[in-house]
Amino acid sequence: MSEHDRATDTGPGTETPPATPPEAPAATPPGAASEDAAPGALRLVEDFVNTLSVETGTETLTDPAALAAWLTTYGLLPDGAPAEQAGLDRARIVREGLRALLADHNATGPTPDEPDGDPYAQALAALDSAARELPLVFDPYADPPRLAPATSGTVDAALARLLGHVAEAAAAGTWVRMKACRMCAWAYYDHSRNRSRAWCSMALCGNRAKAKAFRDRTR
């Protein structure tokens, strides 16, 4: 995924424990990560949100087959597993709900849960509803133990896994560094020391924002 399409995972006498369930394949973003990319599993979330460019309307998840291909490429769906229209609809809901959360991390005005925050308020409400259909369960066999999808091998399991990465990042304190650009809503990870980065790219949206601010001041 490019930075921007504009240019831019006993002893005797005790009960025998259940067999360890097979682990899902490691979810891994394809290709080498750039220095600006989100770290670890957050890069999956970053690239997932950026399957749509809000500014240009460029959509990667154009149909169920495209969704299945993307999830398979990122190790979130087994090769050959199908995707249906309902799965595509839910994936887009999860994606835009995550974008609303990232925008809240970079907000200077209303937050997504405030009435004036539309359409982010709608996206967040839709994510809240969709997430209830994507359950995570405690996996004691993982090292370290973690929350994992309740099912496997489906689009819903892949989406639940993405939300699990969000929960892990929130616990680790890195989630707050995931943001949506104030100019174009592109997802990025804020590597700055004081988390002050406001744009996906200073050379692109940063300069555009400064030019707009200058025009507004000189009117």
CSV table of C-alpha atoms in Angstrom, one decimal:
chain,number,residue,atom,x,y,z
A,1,MET,CA,0.0,0.0,0.0
A,2,SER,CA,1.5,3.3,-1.0
A,3,GLU,CA,1.6,6.3,1.3
A,4,HIS,CA,-1.2,7.9,-0.7
A,5,ASP,CA,-2.8,6.9,-3.9
A,6,ARG,CA,-2.7,10.5,-5.0
A,7,ALA,CA,1.1,10.5,-5.0
A,8,THR,CA,1.5,10.0,-2.4
A,9,ASP,CA,-0.9,-10.9,14.7
A,10,THR,CA,0.0,-31.7,33.3
A,11,GLY,CA,0.8,-33.9,35.9
A,12,PRO,CA,-0.8,-37.1,37.1
A,13,GLY,CA,-4.2,-36.8,38.8
A,14,THR,CA,-5.3,-33.8,36.8
A,15,GLU,CA,-7.7,-33.5,33.9
A,16,THR,CA,-6.2,-33.8,30.4
A,17,PRO,CA,-6.3,-30.3,28.9
A,18,PRO,CA,-8.1,-29.9,25.5
A,19,ALA,CA,-6.0,-30.1,22.4
A,20,THR,CA,-4.5,-26.8,21.4
A,21,PRO,CA,-6.6,-25.4,18.5
A,22,PRO,CA,-4.7,-24.8,15.3
A,23,GLU,CA,-3.4,-21.3,15.0
A,24,ALA,CA,-4.5,-19.0,12.2
A,25,PRO,CA,-1.7,-18.1,9.8
A,26,ALA,CA,0.2,-15.0,10.9
A,27,ALA,CA,-1.4,-11.8,9.5
A,28,THR,CA,1.4,-10.0,7.8
A,29,PRO,CA,1.3,-6.9,5.5
A,30,PRO,CA,2.9,-7.6,2.2
A,31,GLY,CA,6.2,-6.0,1.3
A,32,ALA,CA,8.6,-4.1,3.4
A,33,ALA,CA,7.3,-1.4,5.6
A,34,SER,CA,8.3,2.2,5.1
A,35,GLU,CA,9.8,4.2,7.9
A,36,ASP,CA,6.5,6.1,8.1
A,37,ALA,CA,4.2,3.0,8.3
A,38,ALA,CA,2.4,2.0,11.5
A,39,PRO,CA,4.3,-0.5,13.6
A,40,GLY,CA,3.4,-4.2,13.9
A,41,ALA,CA,-0.2,-5.2,13.5
A,42,LEU,CA,-1.3,-1.6,13.3
A,43,ARG,CA,-0.1,-1.5,9.8
A,44,LEU,CA,-2.9,-4.0,8.9
A,45,VAL,CA,-5.3,-1.5,10.4
A,46,GLU,CA,-3.7,1.4,8.6
A,47,ASP,CA,-3.7,-0.3,5.2
A,48,PHE,CA,-7.3,-1.5,5.7
A,49,VAL,CA,-8.6,2.0,6.4
A,50,ASN,CA,-6.6,3.2,3.3
A,51,THR,CA,-8.4,0.8,1.0
A,52,LEU,CA,-10.6,3.9,0.3
A,53,SER,CA,-9.3,7.3,-0.5
A,54,VAL,CA,-12.0,9.6,0.7
A,55,GLU,CA,-10.6,12.5,-1.2
A,56,THR,CA,-10.4,10.9,-4.6
A,57,GLY,CA,-13.0,8.2,-4.2
A,58,THR,CA,-10.6,5.4,-5.2
A,59,GLU,CA,-11.9,2.2,-3.8
A,60,THR,CA,-9.8,-1.0,-3.4
A,61,LEU,CA,-12.6,-3.2,-2.1
A,62,THR,CA,-14.7,-2.9,-5.2
A,63,ASP,CA,-16.5,-6.2,-4.9
A,64,PRO,CA,-16.5,-9.4,-2.7
A,65,ALA,CA,-13.7,-10.9,-4.8
A,66,ALA,CA,-11.5,-7.9,-4.3
A,67,LEU,CA,-12.2,-8.0,-0.5
A,68,ALA,CA,-11.3,-11.7,-0.4
A,69,ALA,CA,-8.1,-11.0,-2.3
A,70,TRP,CA,-7.0,-8.2,0.0
A,71,LEU,CA,-7.7,-10.2,3.2
A,72,THR,CA,-5.8,-13.2,1.7
A,73,THR,CA,-2.9,-11.0,0.7
A,74,TYR,CA,-2.6,-9.7,4.3
A,75,GLY,CA,-2.9,-13.2,5.8
A,76,LEU,CA,-6.3,-12.5,7.3
A,77,LEU,CA,-8.3,-15.0,5.2
A,78,PRO,CA,-7.3,-18.5,4.0
A,79,ASP,CA,-6.5,-18.8,0.3
A,80,GLY,CA,-9.7,-19.7,-1.6
A,81,ALA,CA,-12.1,-18.7,1.2
A,82,PRO,CA,-15.1,-16.9,-0.3
A,83,ALA,CA,-16.5,-13.4,0.4
A,84,GLU,CA,-20.1,-12.5,0.0
A,85,GLN,CA,-21.8,-9.1,-0.5
A,86,ALA,CA,-22.8,-9.0,3.2
A,87,GLY,CA,-19.2,-9.5,4.1
A,88,LEU,CA,-18.1,-6.6,1.9
A,89,ASP,CA,-20.8,-4.4,3.3
A,90,ARG,CA,-19.7,-5.2,6.9
A,91,ALA,CA,-16.0,-4.7,5.9
A,92,ARG,CA,-16.8,-1.2,4.6
A,93,ILE,CA,-18.7,-0.4,7.8
A,94,VAL,CA,-15.8,-1.5,10.0
A,95,ARG,CA,-13.4,0.5,7.8
A,96,GLU,CA,-15.3,3.8,8.0
A,97,GLY,CA,-15.9,3.3,11.7
A,98,LEU,CA,-12.2,2.9,12.3
A,99,ARG,CA,-11.6,6.0,10.2
A,100,ALA,CA,-14.0,7.9,12.5
A,101,LEU,CA,-12.0,6.8,15.5
A,102,LEU,CA,-8.8,7.9,13.9
A,103,ALA,CA,-10.3,11.3,13.0
A,104,ASP,CA,-11.2,11.7,16.7
A,105,HIS,CA,-7.5,11.2,17.6
A,106,ASN,CA,-6.7,14.2,15.3
A,107,ALA,CA,-9.8,16.3,16.0
A,108,THR,CA,-9.8,20.1,16.5
A,109,GLY,CA,-13.5,20.4,16.4
A,110,PRO,CA,-16.5,18.0,17.3
A,111,THR,CA,-15.6,14.4,18.1
A,112,PRO,CA,-17.3,11.6,16.3
A,113,ASP,CA,-19.8,11.0,19.1
A,114,GLU,CA,-21.1,14.5,19.0
A,115,PRO,CA,-24.1,15.5,16.7
A,116,ASP,CA,-22.0,18.0,14.8
A,117,GLY,CA,-19.5,15.3,14.0
A,118,ASP,CA,-21.5,13.7,11.2
A,119,PRO,CA,-20.8,11.7,9.1
A,120,TYR,CA,-18.3,10.3,11.6
A,121,ALA,CA,-21.1,9.9,14.2
A,122,GLN,CA,-23.0,7.7,11.8
A,123,ALA,CA,-19.9,5.7,11.0
A,124,LEU,CA,-19.1,5.1,14.7
A,125,ALA,CA,-22.7,4.0,15.4
A,126,ALA,CA,-22.6,1.6,12.5
A,127,LEU,CA,-19.2,0.2,13.7
A,128,ASP,CA,-20.7,-0.3,17.2
A,129,SER,CA,-23.5,-2.3,15.7
A,130,ALA,CA,-21.3,-4.4,13.4
A,131,ALA,CA,-18.7,-5.1,16.1
A,132,ARG,CA,-21.4,-6.9,18.1
A,133,GLU,CA,-21.5,-9.5,15.3
A,134,LEU,CA,-17.7,-9.9,15.4
A,135,PRO,CA,-17.0,-11.5,18.7
A,136,LEU,CA,-13.6,-12.0,20.2
A,137,VAL,CA,-12.8,-14.7,22.8
A,138,PHE,CA,-9.8,-15.1,25.2
A,139,ASP,CA,-7.3,-17.5,23.7
A,140,PRO,CA,-5.2,-19.0,26.5
A,141,TYR,CA,-3.1,-21.0,24.1
A,142,ALA,CA,-1.6,-18.0,22.4
A,143,ASP,CA,1.8,-16.8,23.5
A,144,PRO,CA,1.1,-14.4,25.1
A,145,PRO,CA,-2.6,-15.0,25.7
A,146,ARG,CA,-4.8,-12.7,23.7
A,147,LEU,CA,-8.3,-12.0,22.3
A,148,ALA,CA,-8.9,-13.9,19.1
A,149,PRO,CA,-11.9,-14.3,16.7
A,150,ALA,CA,-14.6,-16.7,18.0
A,151,THR,CA,-14.6,-18.3,14.5
A,152,SER,CA,-11.9,-18.8,11.8
A,153,GLY,CA,-11.6,-18.8,8.1
A,154,THR,CA,-14.3,-16.3,7.3
A,155,VAL,CA,-14.5,-12.6,6.4
A,156,ASP,CA,-16.1,-11.9,9.8
A,157,ALA,CA,-13.2,-13.7,11.5
A,158,ALA,CA,-10.8,-11.5,9.6
A,159,LEU,CA,-12.7,-8.3,10.6
A,160,ALA,CA,-12.8,-9.5,14.2
A,161,ARG,CA,-9.0,-10.0,14.1
A,162,LEU,CA,-8.5,-6.4,12.9
A,163,LEU,CA,-10.6,-5.2,15.8
A,164,GLY,CA,-8.6,-7.4,18.2
A,165,HIS,CA,-5.4,-5.6,16.9
A,166,VAL,CA,-7.1,-2.3,17.8
A,167,ALA,CA,-7.8,-3.5,21.3
A,168,GLU,CA,-4.2,-4.7,21.8
A,169,ALA,CA,-2.9,-1.4,20.5
A,170,ALA,CA,-5.2,0.5,22.8
A,171,ALA,CA,-3.9,-1.5,25.8
A,172,ALA,CA,-0.3,-0.9,24.6
A,173,GLY,CA,-0.8,2.8,24.3
A,174,THR,CA,0.0,3.0,20.6
A,175,TRP,CA,-3.6,3.3,19.3
A,176,VAL,CA,-3.8,7.0,20.1
A,177,ARG,CA,-1.0,7.6,17.5
A,178,MET,CA,-3.2,6.2,14.7
A,179,LYS,CA,-4.9,9.2,13.1
A,180,ALA,CA,-6.8,10.3,10.0
A,181,CYS,CA,-5.4,13.3,8.1
A,182,ARG,CA,-7.3,16.6,8.8
A,183,MET,CA,-7.3,17.4,5.1
A,184,CYS,CA,-8.0,14.1,3.3
A,185,ALA,CA,-8.9,11.5,6.0
A,186,TRP,CA,-6.0,9.2,5.0
A,187,ALA,CA,-4.9,7.0,7.9
A,188,TYR,CA,-1.4,7.3,9.2
A,189,TYR,CA,0.7,6.6,12.3
A,190,ASP,CA,2.0,9.7,14.2
A,191,HIS,CA,5.7,9.0,15.0
A,192,SER,CA,6.3,12.5,16.3
A,193,ARG,CA,7.5,12.7,19.9
A,194,ASN,CA,4.6,14.7,21.2
A,195,ARG,CA,1.9,13.2,18.9
A,196,SER,CA,1.4,16.6,17.2
A,197,ARG,CA,1.4,15.5,13.5
A,198,ALA,CA,-1.8,16.6,11.9
A,199,TRP,CA,-1.4,15.6,8.3
A,200,CYS,CA,-0.6,12.4,6.3
A,201,SER,CA,2.1,14.3,4.5
A,202,MET,CA,3.6,17.7,5.3
A,203,ALA,CA,4.6,18.0,1.6
A,204,LEU,CA,1.1,17.4,0.5
A,205,CYS,CA,-1.7,18.1,2.9
A,206,GLY,CA,0.4,20.1,5.3
A,207,ASN,CA,1.3,22.6,2.7
A,208,ARG,CA,-2.3,22.7,1.4
A,209,ALA,CA,-3.5,23.4,4.9
A,210,LYS,CA,-1.0,26.2,5.4
A,211,ALA,CA,-1.9,27.7,2.1
A,212,LYS,CA,-5.6,27.6,3.0
A,213,ALA,CA,-4.9,29.2,6.4
A,214,PHE,CA,-2.9,32.0,4.7
A,215,ARG,CA,-5.7,32.6,2.2
A,216,ASP,CA,-8.3,32.8,5.1
A,217,ARG,CA,-6.1,35.3,7.0
A,218,THR,CA,-5.6,37.6,4.0
A,219,ARG,CA,-9.2,37.8,2.9
